[in-house]
Coordinates of C-alpha atoms in Angstrom, one line a residue:
X5 CA -17.4 3.7 -101.6
X6 CA -16.6 1.2 -104.3
X7 CA -15.7 -2.4 -103.8
X8 CA -14.1 -2.6 -107.1
X9 CA -10.4 -2.7 -106.1
X10 CA -11.4 -3.8 -102.8
X11 CA -11.8 -6.7 -100.7
X12 CA -12.7 -7.7 -97.3
X13 CA -12.9 -11.0 -95.5
X14 CA -11.6 -14.6 -95.7
X15 CA -9.0 -16.9 -94.2
X16 CA -7.6 -20.3 -93.0
X17 CA -5.3 -23.3 -93.6
X18 CA -3.3 -26.4 -92.5
X19 CA -0.5 -26.7 -90.0
X20 CA -2.4 -27.4 -86.9
X21 CA -0.7 -28.0 -83.6
X22 CA -3.9 -28.3 -81.5
X23 CA -7.6 -27.8 -81.8
X24 CA -10.6 -27.1 -79.6
X25 CA -11.5 -30.8 -79.5
X26 CA -9.6 -33.4 -81.4
X27 CA -11.6 -35.5 -83.9
X28 CA -9.4 -37.4 -86.3
X29 CA -7.0 -34.5 -86.2
X30 CA -9.5 -31.9 -87.3
X31 CA -10.7 -28.9 -85.2
X32 CA -14.4 -28.9 -84.2
X33 CA -16.5 -26.3 -82.4
X34 CA -17.3 -26.7 -78.7
X35 CA -21.0 -26.9 -78.0
X36 CA -22.1 -23.6 -76.4
X37 CA -22.6 -24.9 -72.9
X38 CA -19.4 -26.9 -72.7
X39 CA -16.0 -25.7 -71.4
X40 CA -13.1 -25.6 -73.9
X41 CA -9.9 -27.2 -72.8
X42 CA -6.9 -26.5 -75.1
X43 CA -3.5 -25.0 -74.7
X44 CA -3.2 -23.7 -78.2
X45 CA -6.5 -22.8 -79.7
X46 CA -6.6 -21.5 -83.3
X47 CA -6.5 -18.0 -84.7
X48 CA -10.0 -17.4 -85.7
X49 CA -10.6 -15.4 -88.9
X50 CA -14.0 -14.0 -89.5
X51 CA -14.9 -14.0 -93.2
X52 CA -13.6 -15.9 -96.2
X53 CA -13.0 -13.0 -98.5
X54 CA -9.7 -11.9 -100.1
X55 CA -8.3 -10.4 -96.9
X56 CA -9.6 -13.2 -94.6
X57 CA -8.1 -15.9 -96.8
X58 CA -4.8 -14.1 -97.0
X59 CA -4.8 -13.8 -93.2
X60 CA -5.2 -17.6 -93.0
X61 CA -2.4 -18.1 -95.4
X62 CA -0.1 -15.9 -93.3
X63 CA -1.1 -17.7 -90.1
X64 CA -0.2 -21.0 -91.7
X65 CA 3.1 -19.6 -92.9
X66 CA 3.8 -18.8 -89.3
X67 CA 3.1 -22.4 -88.2
X68 CA -0.1 -21.4 -86.3
X69 CA -3.5 -23.0 -86.7
X70 CA -6.1 -20.8 -88.4
X71 CA -9.9 -21.3 -88.5
X72 CA -11.9 -19.3 -91.0
X73 CA -15.6 -18.7 -90.3
X74 CA -17.7 -17.7 -93.4
X75 CA -21.4 -16.9 -93.2
X76 CA -21.9 -17.6 -96.9
X77 CA -21.9 -20.9 -98.8
X78 CA -18.6 -20.3 -100.6
X79 CA -15.4 -18.4 -100.6
X80 CA -15.7 -14.7 -101.5
X81 CA -19.5 -14.6 -101.0
X82 CA -19.5 -10.8 -100.9
X83 CA -17.2 -10.6 -104.0
X84 CA -19.6 -12.9 -105.9
X85 CA -22.4 -10.5 -105.2
X86 CA -20.7 -8.0 -107.5
X87 CA -19.3 -10.7 -109.9
X88 CA -20.2 -8.5 -112.9
X89 CA -18.1 -5.5 -111.8
X90 CA -14.5 -5.2 -113.0
X91 CA -11.8 -4.4 -110.5
X92 CA -9.6 -1.3 -110.8
X93 CA -6.5 -3.3 -109.9
X94 CA -4.9 -5.9 -112.2
X95 CA -4.2 -9.5 -111.1
X96 CA -0.6 -8.6 -110.1
X97 CA -2.0 -6.4 -107.3
X98 CA -4.8 -8.6 -105.9
X99 CA -3.2 -11.9 -105.0
X100 CA -1.3 -12.3 -101.7
X101 CA 2.3 -13.8 -101.7
X102 CA 1.7 -16.1 -98.8
X103 CA -1.5 -17.4 -100.5
X104 CA 0.4 -17.9 -103.8
X105 CA 2.8 -20.2 -101.9
X106 CA 0.0 -22.3 -100.6
X107 CA -1.5 -22.5 -104.1
X108 CA 1.7 -23.3 -106.0
X109 CA 1.9 -27.1 -105.2
X110 CA -1.6 -27.5 -106.6
X111 CA -0.5 -26.4 -110.1
X112 CA -2.2 -23.0 -109.7
X113 CA -0.8 -20.2 -111.7
X114 CA -1.7 -16.6 -111.4
X115 CA -3.6 -15.2 -114.4
X116 CA -2.0 -12.5 -116.6
X117 CA -0.8 -10.0 -114.1
X118 CA -1.7 -7.1 -116.4
X119 CA -5.3 -8.2 -116.9
X120 CA -8.2 -6.7 -114.9
X121 CA -10.6 -9.4 -113.5
X122 CA -14.2 -9.1 -112.6
X123 CA -15.4 -10.0 -109.2
X124 CA -16.5 -13.3 -110.5
X125 CA -13.1 -14.0 -112.0
X126 CA -11.4 -13.1 -108.7
X127 CA -13.7 -15.5 -106.8
X128 CA -13.5 -18.4 -109.1
X129 CA -9.8 -18.2 -110.2
X130 CA -8.2 -17.3 -106.9
X131 CA -10.4 -17.1 -103.8
X132 CA -12.2 -20.5 -104.2
X133 CA -9.0 -22.4 -105.1
X134 CA -7.3 -20.8 -102.0
X135 CA -10.1 -21.8 -99.8
X136 CA -10.1 -25.3 -101.3
X137 CA -6.4 -25.6 -100.3
X138 CA -7.3 -24.7 -96.8
X139 CA -9.9 -27.4 -96.9
X140 CA -12.0 -28.0 -93.8
X141 CA -10.2 -25.3 -92.0
X142 CA -12.7 -23.0 -93.7
X143 CA -16.2 -23.4 -92.3
X144 CA -19.1 -22.1 -94.5
X145 CA -22.6 -21.3 -93.4
X146 CA -21.2 -20.2 -90.0
X147 CA -22.3 -16.7 -88.8
X148 CA -20.3 -15.1 -85.9
X149 CA -22.8 -13.7 -83.4
X150 CA -20.5 -12.6 -80.7
X151 CA -16.8 -12.4 -79.5
X152 CA -15.7 -12.1 -75.9
X153 CA -13.0 -13.0 -73.4
X154 CA -13.8 -16.4 -71.8
X155 CA -15.8 -15.8 -68.6
X156 CA -15.4 -12.0 -68.8
X157 CA -17.9 -9.5 -70.0
X158 CA -16.8 -6.1 -71.2
X159 CA -16.8 -4.6 -67.7
X160 CA -14.5 -7.2 -65.9
X161 CA -10.8 -6.3 -65.6
X162 CA -9.6 -9.2 -63.3
X163 CA -7.6 -11.8 -65.2
X164 CA -8.9 -10.5 -68.6
X165 CA -5.7 -10.6 -70.6
X166 CA -5.0 -14.2 -69.5
X167 CA -8.3 -15.5 -70.9
X168 CA -8.7 -16.8 -74.4
X169 CA -11.3 -15.5 -76.7
X170 CA -14.6 -17.3 -77.2
X171 CA -16.4 -16.9 -80.5
X172 CA -20.1 -17.6 -80.6
X173 CA -21.5 -18.8 -83.9
X174 CA -24.8 -19.9 -85.4
X175 CA -24.7 -22.5 -88.2
X176 CA -26.9 -22.5 -91.2
X177 CA -29.2 -25.1 -89.6
X178 CA -29.7 -22.9 -86.5
X179 CA -27.3 -24.6 -84.1
X180 CA -25.3 -22.5 -81.6
X181 CA -21.6 -23.2 -80.9
X182 CA -18.7 -21.7 -79.1
X183 CA -15.2 -21.7 -80.4
X184 CA -12.1 -20.9 -78.4
X185 CA -9.5 -18.7 -80.1
X186 CA -6.0 -17.4 -79.2
X187 CA -6.6 -14.3 -81.4
X188 CA -9.4 -13.0 -83.6
X189 CA -9.0 -11.3 -87.0
X190 CA -12.3 -9.7 -88.1
X191 CA -12.1 -9.6 -91.9
X192 CA -15.9 -9.6 -92.4
X193 CA -15.9 -6.4 -94.4
X194 CA -18.7 -3.9 -94.7
X195 CA -20.7 -5.3 -97.6
X196 CA -23.6 -6.3 -95.5
X197 CA -24.3 -2.8 -94.3
X198 CA -24.6 -0.3 -97.1
X199 CA -25.2 3.4 -96.3
X200 CA -28.7 4.8 -96.7
X201 CA -29.7 7.7 -99.0
X202 CA -30.5 10.1 -96.2
X203 CA -27.9 13.0 -96.0
X204 CA -27.7 12.7 -92.2
X205 CA -26.6 9.1 -92.3
X206 CA -30.0 7.7 -91.4
X207 CA -32.6 6.4 -93.9
X208 CA -34.6 9.2 -95.5
X209 CA -38.2 9.5 -94.5
X210 CA -40.1 7.0 -96.6
X211 CA -36.9 5.2 -97.7
X212 CA -37.8 1.9 -96.0
X213 CA -41.4 2.0 -97.3
X214 CA -40.0 2.4 -100.9
X215 CA -37.6 -0.5 -100.6
X216 CA -39.2 -2.3 -103.5
X217 CA -37.9 0.5 -105.8
X218 CA -34.5 1.0 -104.2
X219 CA -31.3 -1.0 -104.7
X220 CA -28.0 -0.6 -102.8
X221 CA -25.8 -2.4 -105.3
X222 CA -24.5 -1.8 -108.8
X223 CA -27.1 -3.5 -111.0
X224 CA -26.0 -6.4 -113.2
X225 CA -27.6 -5.3 -116.5
X226 CA -26.4 -8.5 -118.2
X227 CA -29.2 -10.3 -116.3
X228 CA -32.3 -10.0 -118.4
X229 CA -34.6 -9.6 -115.3
X230 CA -32.4 -6.8 -113.9
X231 CA -32.1 -5.2 -117.3
X232 CA -35.9 -5.1 -117.7
X233 CA -36.1 -3.3 -114.3
X234 CA -34.1 -0.3 -115.7
X235 CA -34.6 -0.3 -119.4
X236 CA -36.8 2.6 -120.6
X237 CA -36.9 3.9 -117.0
X238 CA -35.8 7.0 -115.2
X239 CA -33.3 6.0 -112.5
X240 CA -31.8 8.2 -109.7
X241 CA -28.2 7.2 -108.8
X242 CA -27.2 8.5 -105.4
X243 CA -23.5 8.7 -104.5
X244 CA -20.2 10.2 -105.8
X245 CA -17.8 7.3 -105.7
X246 CA -16.6 4.6 -108.1
X247 CA -19.7 2.5 -107.6
X248 CA -21.8 5.5 -108.7
X249 CA -19.5 5.9 -111.7
X250 CA -20.0 2.3 -112.6
X251 CA -23.8 2.5 -112.3
X252 CA -23.9 5.6 -114.5
X253 CA -21.7 4.0 -117.1
X254 CA -23.8 0.9 -117.2
X255 CA -27.0 2.9 -117.5
X256 CA -25.5 5.0 -120.3
X257 CA -24.7 1.8 -122.2
X258 CA -28.3 0.7 -121.8
X259 CA -29.5 4.2 -122.9
X260 CA -27.5 3.7 -126.2
X261 CA -29.8 0.8 -127.0
X262 CA -33.0 2.1 -125.3
X263 CA -33.3 5.8 -125.7
X264 CA -36.0 6.1 -123.1
X265 CA -33.5 5.1 -120.4
X266 CA -32.2 8.0 -118.4
X267 CA -30.3 8.5 -115.2
X268 CA -30.3 11.3 -112.7
X269 CA -27.1 11.6 -110.7
X270 CA -27.7 12.9 -107.1
X271 CA -24.7 14.7 -105.6
X272 CA -24.4 16.2 -102.2
X273 CA -21.8 18.7 -103.4
X274 CA -21.2 20.6 -106.6
X275 CA -19.3 19.4 -109.6
X276 CA -15.6 20.3 -109.7
X277 CA -12.6 19.3 -111.7
X278 CA -12.1 16.3 -109.4
X279 CA -15.7 15.0 -109.4
X280 CA -14.9 12.3 -112.0
X281 CA -11.7 11.2 -110.3
X282 CA -8.1 11.4 -111.6
X283 CA -8.9 10.6 -115.3
X284 CA -5.7 10.1 -117.3
X285 CA -3.6 11.1 -114.3
X286 CA -4.8 8.3 -112.2
X287 CA -2.2 5.7 -111.5
X288 CA -5.0 3.2 -111.3
X289 CA -5.8 3.5 -115.0
X290 CA -9.0 1.5 -114.8
X291 CA -10.4 3.8 -112.1
X292 CA -9.5 6.9 -114.2
X293 CA -11.2 5.4 -117.2
X294 CA -14.3 4.7 -115.2
X295 CA -14.6 8.3 -114.1
X296 CA -14.2 9.4 -117.7
X297 CA -17.1 7.0 -118.7
X298 CA -19.3 8.6 -116.0
X299 CA -18.4 12.0 -117.3
X300 CA -19.3 10.9 -120.8
X301 CA -22.7 9.7 -119.6
X302 CA -23.4 13.3 -118.4
X303 CA -21.9 15.0 -121.4
X304 CA -23.8 12.8 -123.8
X305 CA -27.1 13.5 -122.1
X306 CA -27.7 10.0 -120.8
X307 CA -27.6 11.3 -117.2
X308 CA -28.5 14.6 -115.6
X309 CA -27.0 15.9 -112.4
X310 CA -28.7 17.3 -109.3
X311 CA -26.0 19.0 -107.2
X312 CA -26.0 20.1 -103.6
X313 CA -28.9 17.8 -103.2
X314 CA -29.1 16.3 -99.7
X315 CA -32.0 13.9 -99.5
X316 CA -34.4 14.2 -96.6
X317 CA -37.5 12.2 -97.9
X318 CA -38.8 9.8 -100.5
X319 CA -42.4 10.2 -101.5
X320 CA -44.5 7.9 -103.7
X321 CA -46.7 9.4 -106.4
X322 CA -50.2 8.2 -107.3
X323 CA -48.8 6.5 -110.4
X324 CA -46.3 4.5 -108.1
X325 CA -43.2 6.5 -108.9
X326 CA -40.8 8.1 -106.4
X327 CA -40.0 11.7 -105.8
X328 CA -36.8 12.6 -103.9
X329 CA -37.1 15.7 -101.6
X330 CA -34.0 17.6 -100.5
X331 CA -33.4 19.2 -97.1
X332 CA -33.8 22.7 -98.7
X333 CA -37.2 21.7 -100.1
X334 CA -36.3 21.0 -103.7
X335 CA -38.1 18.1 -105.3
X336 CA -36.9 16.1 -108.3
X337 CA -39.1 15.0 -111.1
X338 CA -40.5 11.5 -110.4
X339 CA -38.2 8.5 -111.0
X340 CA -39.0 4.8 -111.4
X341 CA -36.0 3.4 -109.6
X342 CA -33.3 4.6 -107.2
X343 CA -29.8 3.1 -106.9
X344 CA -28.2 4.2 -103.6
X345 CA -24.4 4.0 -103.6
X346 CA -23.4 6.0 -100.5
X347 CA -20.7 3.7 -99.1
X348 CA -20.7 1.1 -96.5
X349 CA -20.2 0.9 -92.7
X350 CA -19.0 -1.8 -90.3
X351 CA -21.3 -4.1 -88.4
X352 CA -19.9 -3.9 -84.9
X353 CA -22.8 -5.6 -83.1
X354 CA -21.1 -8.9 -82.5
X355 CA -18.1 -7.2 -81.0
X356 CA -20.0 -5.5 -78.2
X357 CA -18.2 -7.4 -75.4
X358 CA -14.8 -6.5 -76.8
X359 CA -12.9 -3.4 -75.8
X360 CA -12.2 -1.7 -79.1
X361 CA -10.5 1.7 -79.6
X362 CA -12.4 3.3 -82.5
X363 CA -12.5 6.8 -83.9
X364 CA -15.8 8.5 -83.1
X365 CA -16.3 9.6 -86.7
X366 CA -15.0 6.8 -89.0
X367 CA -15.4 3.8 -86.6
X368 CA -11.9 2.8 -87.6
X369 CA -9.0 2.1 -85.2
X370 CA -8.0 5.3 -83.5
X371 CA -4.4 5.2 -84.7
X372 CA -5.4 4.5 -88.3
X373 CA -8.2 7.0 -88.5
X374 CA -6.0 10.1 -88.9
X375 CA -4.3 8.5 -91.9
X376 CA -7.6 7.8 -93.8
X377 CA -10.0 10.5 -92.6
X378 CA -11.7 11.9 -95.7
X379 CA -12.4 15.1 -93.8
X380 CA -8.7 15.8 -93.8
X381 CA -7.1 13.7 -96.5
X382 CA -8.0 14.4 -100.1
X383 CA -6.0 11.5 -101.5
X384 CA -7.1 7.9 -101.9
X385 CA -3.6 6.8 -101.1
X386 CA -2.8 6.4 -97.4
X387 CA 0.4 5.6 -95.6
X388 CA 1.1 1.9 -95.3
X389 CA 0.2 0.6 -91.9
X390 CA 0.2 -2.5 -89.7
X391 CA -0.2 -3.8 -86.2
X392 CA 0.6 -0.5 -84.5
X393 CA -2.2 1.2 -86.2
X394 CA -4.6 -1.7 -86.0
X395 CA -4.2 -2.6 -82.3
X396 CA -7.0 -2.1 -79.7
X397 CA -7.2 -1.9 -75.9
X398 CA -8.3 -5.5 -76.2
X399 CA -5.0 -7.3 -77.1
X400 CA -5.3 -10.1 -79.7
X401 CA -8.3 -8.8 -81.6
X402 CA -7.9 -6.9 -84.9
X403 CA -10.2 -5.4 -87.5
X404 CA -8.5 -5.9 -90.9
X405 CA -9.4 -5.3 -94.5
X406 CA -12.3 -3.1 -95.4
X407 CA -13.7 -3.3 -91.9
X408 CA -10.5 -1.7 -90.5
X409 CA -11.4 1.5 -92.6
X410 CA -14.8 1.8 -90.9
X411 CA -16.7 4.3 -93.0
X412 CA -13.7 5.6 -94.9
X413 CA -13.5 4.9 -98.6
X414 CA -10.8 3.9 -101.1
X415 CA -9.4 0.6 -99.7
X416 CA -7.0 -1.4 -101.8
X417 CA -6.5 -5.2 -101.6
X418 CA -2.8 -4.8 -101.3
X419 CA -3.3 -2.7 -98.3
X420 CA -5.2 -5.5 -96.6
X421 CA -2.6 -8.0 -97.5
X422 CA 0.1 -5.9 -95.8
X423 CA -2.2 -5.5 -92.8
X424 CA -2.6 -9.2 -92.2
X425 CA 1.1 -9.9 -92.8
X426 CA 2.0 -7.4 -90.1
X427 CA -0.7 -8.6 -87.7
X428 CA 0.1 -12.3 -88.0
X429 CA 3.8 -11.6 -87.5
X430 CA 2.8 -9.9 -84.2
X431 CA 0.6 -12.8 -83.2
X432 CA 3.6 -15.1 -83.8
X433 CA 5.7 -12.9 -81.5
X434 CA 7.9 -11.5 -84.3
X435 CA 7.5 -7.8 -83.5
X436 CA 10.4 -6.8 -85.7
X437 CA 8.8 -8.3 -88.8
X438 CA 5.4 -6.8 -87.8
X439 CA 6.9 -3.3 -87.7
X440 CA 9.0 -3.7 -90.9
X441 CA 6.1 -3.9 -93.3
X442 CA 6.8 -2.0 -96.6
X443 CA 4.2 -1.3 -99.3
X444 CA 4.2 0.7 -102.5
X445 CA 0.8 2.2 -103.3
X446 CA -0.3 3.9 -106.5
X447 CA -1.6 7.4 -106.3
X448 CA -5.4 7.3 -107.0
X449 CA -5.6 10.7 -108.4
X450 CA -8.8 11.3 -106.4
X451 CA -8.9 14.4 -104.3
X452 CA -11.7 16.1 -102.4
X453 CA -12.6 14.8 -99.0
X454 CA -16.2 14.3 -97.9
X455 CA -15.8 17.1 -95.5
X456 CA -15.5 19.5 -98.4
X457 CA -18.8 18.7 -100.1
X458 CA -20.1 22.3 -99.6
X459 CA -17.3 23.8 -101.5
X460 CA -16.6 22.4 -104.9
X461 CA -13.7 24.7 -105.5
X462 CA -11.9 23.6 -102.3
X463 CA -12.6 20.0 -103.2
X464 CA -10.6 20.3 -106.4
X465 CA -7.4 19.7 -104.6
X466 CA -5.4 22.4 -106.3
X467 CA -4.4 23.0 -109.9
X468 CA -5.1 20.1 -112.1
X469 CA -6.9 18.1 -109.4
X470 CA -3.7 16.1 -108.6
X471 CA -3.2 14.2 -105.3
X472 CA -1.1 15.2 -102.4
X473 CA 2.4 13.8 -102.3
X474 CA 2.5 11.0 -99.8
X475 CA 5.5 8.8 -99.8
X476 CA 5.0 5.5 -101.6
X477 CA 6.9 3.3 -99.2
X478 CA 7.1 3.4 -95.4
X479 CA 8.3 1.1 -92.6
X480 CA 5.4 0.3 -90.3
X481 CA 5.9 1.4 -86.7
X482 CA 8.5 4.0 -87.5
X483 CA 6.1 6.9 -87.6
X484 CA 4.4 8.6 -90.6
X485 CA 6.2 11.6 -92.1
X486 CA 4.2 14.7 -92.6
X487 CA 2.3 14.8 -95.9
X488 CA 2.8 17.6 -98.3
X489 CA 0.0 19.6 -99.9
X490 CA -2.0 19.8 -96.6
X491 CA -3.2 16.2 -96.6

């Protein structure tokens, strides 16, 4: 799963009616052993990334107090970790309307809507300015360690719905605090929990022991130290998504300068017409071009491909290189480095006392999962969705942004912006607005669900590898029409 067009996590802003404790009009956290007393606690947003910050902007627009809790030292901490990667989506598609309204009085103007920013551009030119407008309503260095109903563990039914939420946090200096919330929007994303290389979803045997030679991120080859790690080396790239395309393209560029550089692309399925994405048919042109660059890396001999290769073990040779071993016993020639790009998964550990309704496969909300399940849907485009699809048995808590997709791929920033618009409308009691969300999404041109990896022909998605025909615009809450093409 690529984070290129994606986002996940951020939020908060001014318009505060009340706080946990009043200190010169600003909200402060309640010490963990004290009892909160407030009639209108804030809406707590976990994560100060693109979707979290957009959530805060929408909360403010509704006249409700937000409080954004960000574990990192700045806005868009996760985005900054891939600052060197260019997004698939142009500026026109990655800024939120409510956020732009907050920024406008500061003199901020959106960059050229047709230009494609890097993650670094996105963070510096949009996310940080938005967080700065929110001011001290965004708290950095604050890690959420637990969310629960006040005075009720997961088991207790009595009076549960009448209790506010309590959010337990740990600050960067180790202090523990408890914050009272009227609702919780978890926009923390999935960046912190990348998938392992093992084909069964668990780390391959020897994977942890070989951690010094394995990376789970697209390398920044503009960094001299990172470049030296891969230059002149044989590197295995594990994964079949846009992040893998990016890594292959970057390594191919390096190979043009250093001919000893070579990549081995590890695929769990065969190569079909859709393997490299939608190409020129992709309505996200940057994504299509990236797939073509990955294809060129293979065609030009800068990368080889090992297909149908499901990794079971990693072995270290006597000369300190790595050998990847497949479940069927095949062994690859030794490599110097491995880049694992097998997607991401949600961290649900701090939500253990909340009653979530999650799909058993995707770990996404049960009503959303059928719309995004890669075992069924061969298109990256999904139906627009909002509060109805994002609700849980525990009222008032929502997973939004990348985290709402669980383990499913292909999340667009604009999808997240519509999610938080709908959810915040519901929190404000405007159900009509919450169910009237409309969104036009581009066809990604990417077909072939993960469930088809054993059959490259079936994964091609039909003649020309085009996507299924899902409607571009849909009113949330009115029901999703049947998709054509078997999606």
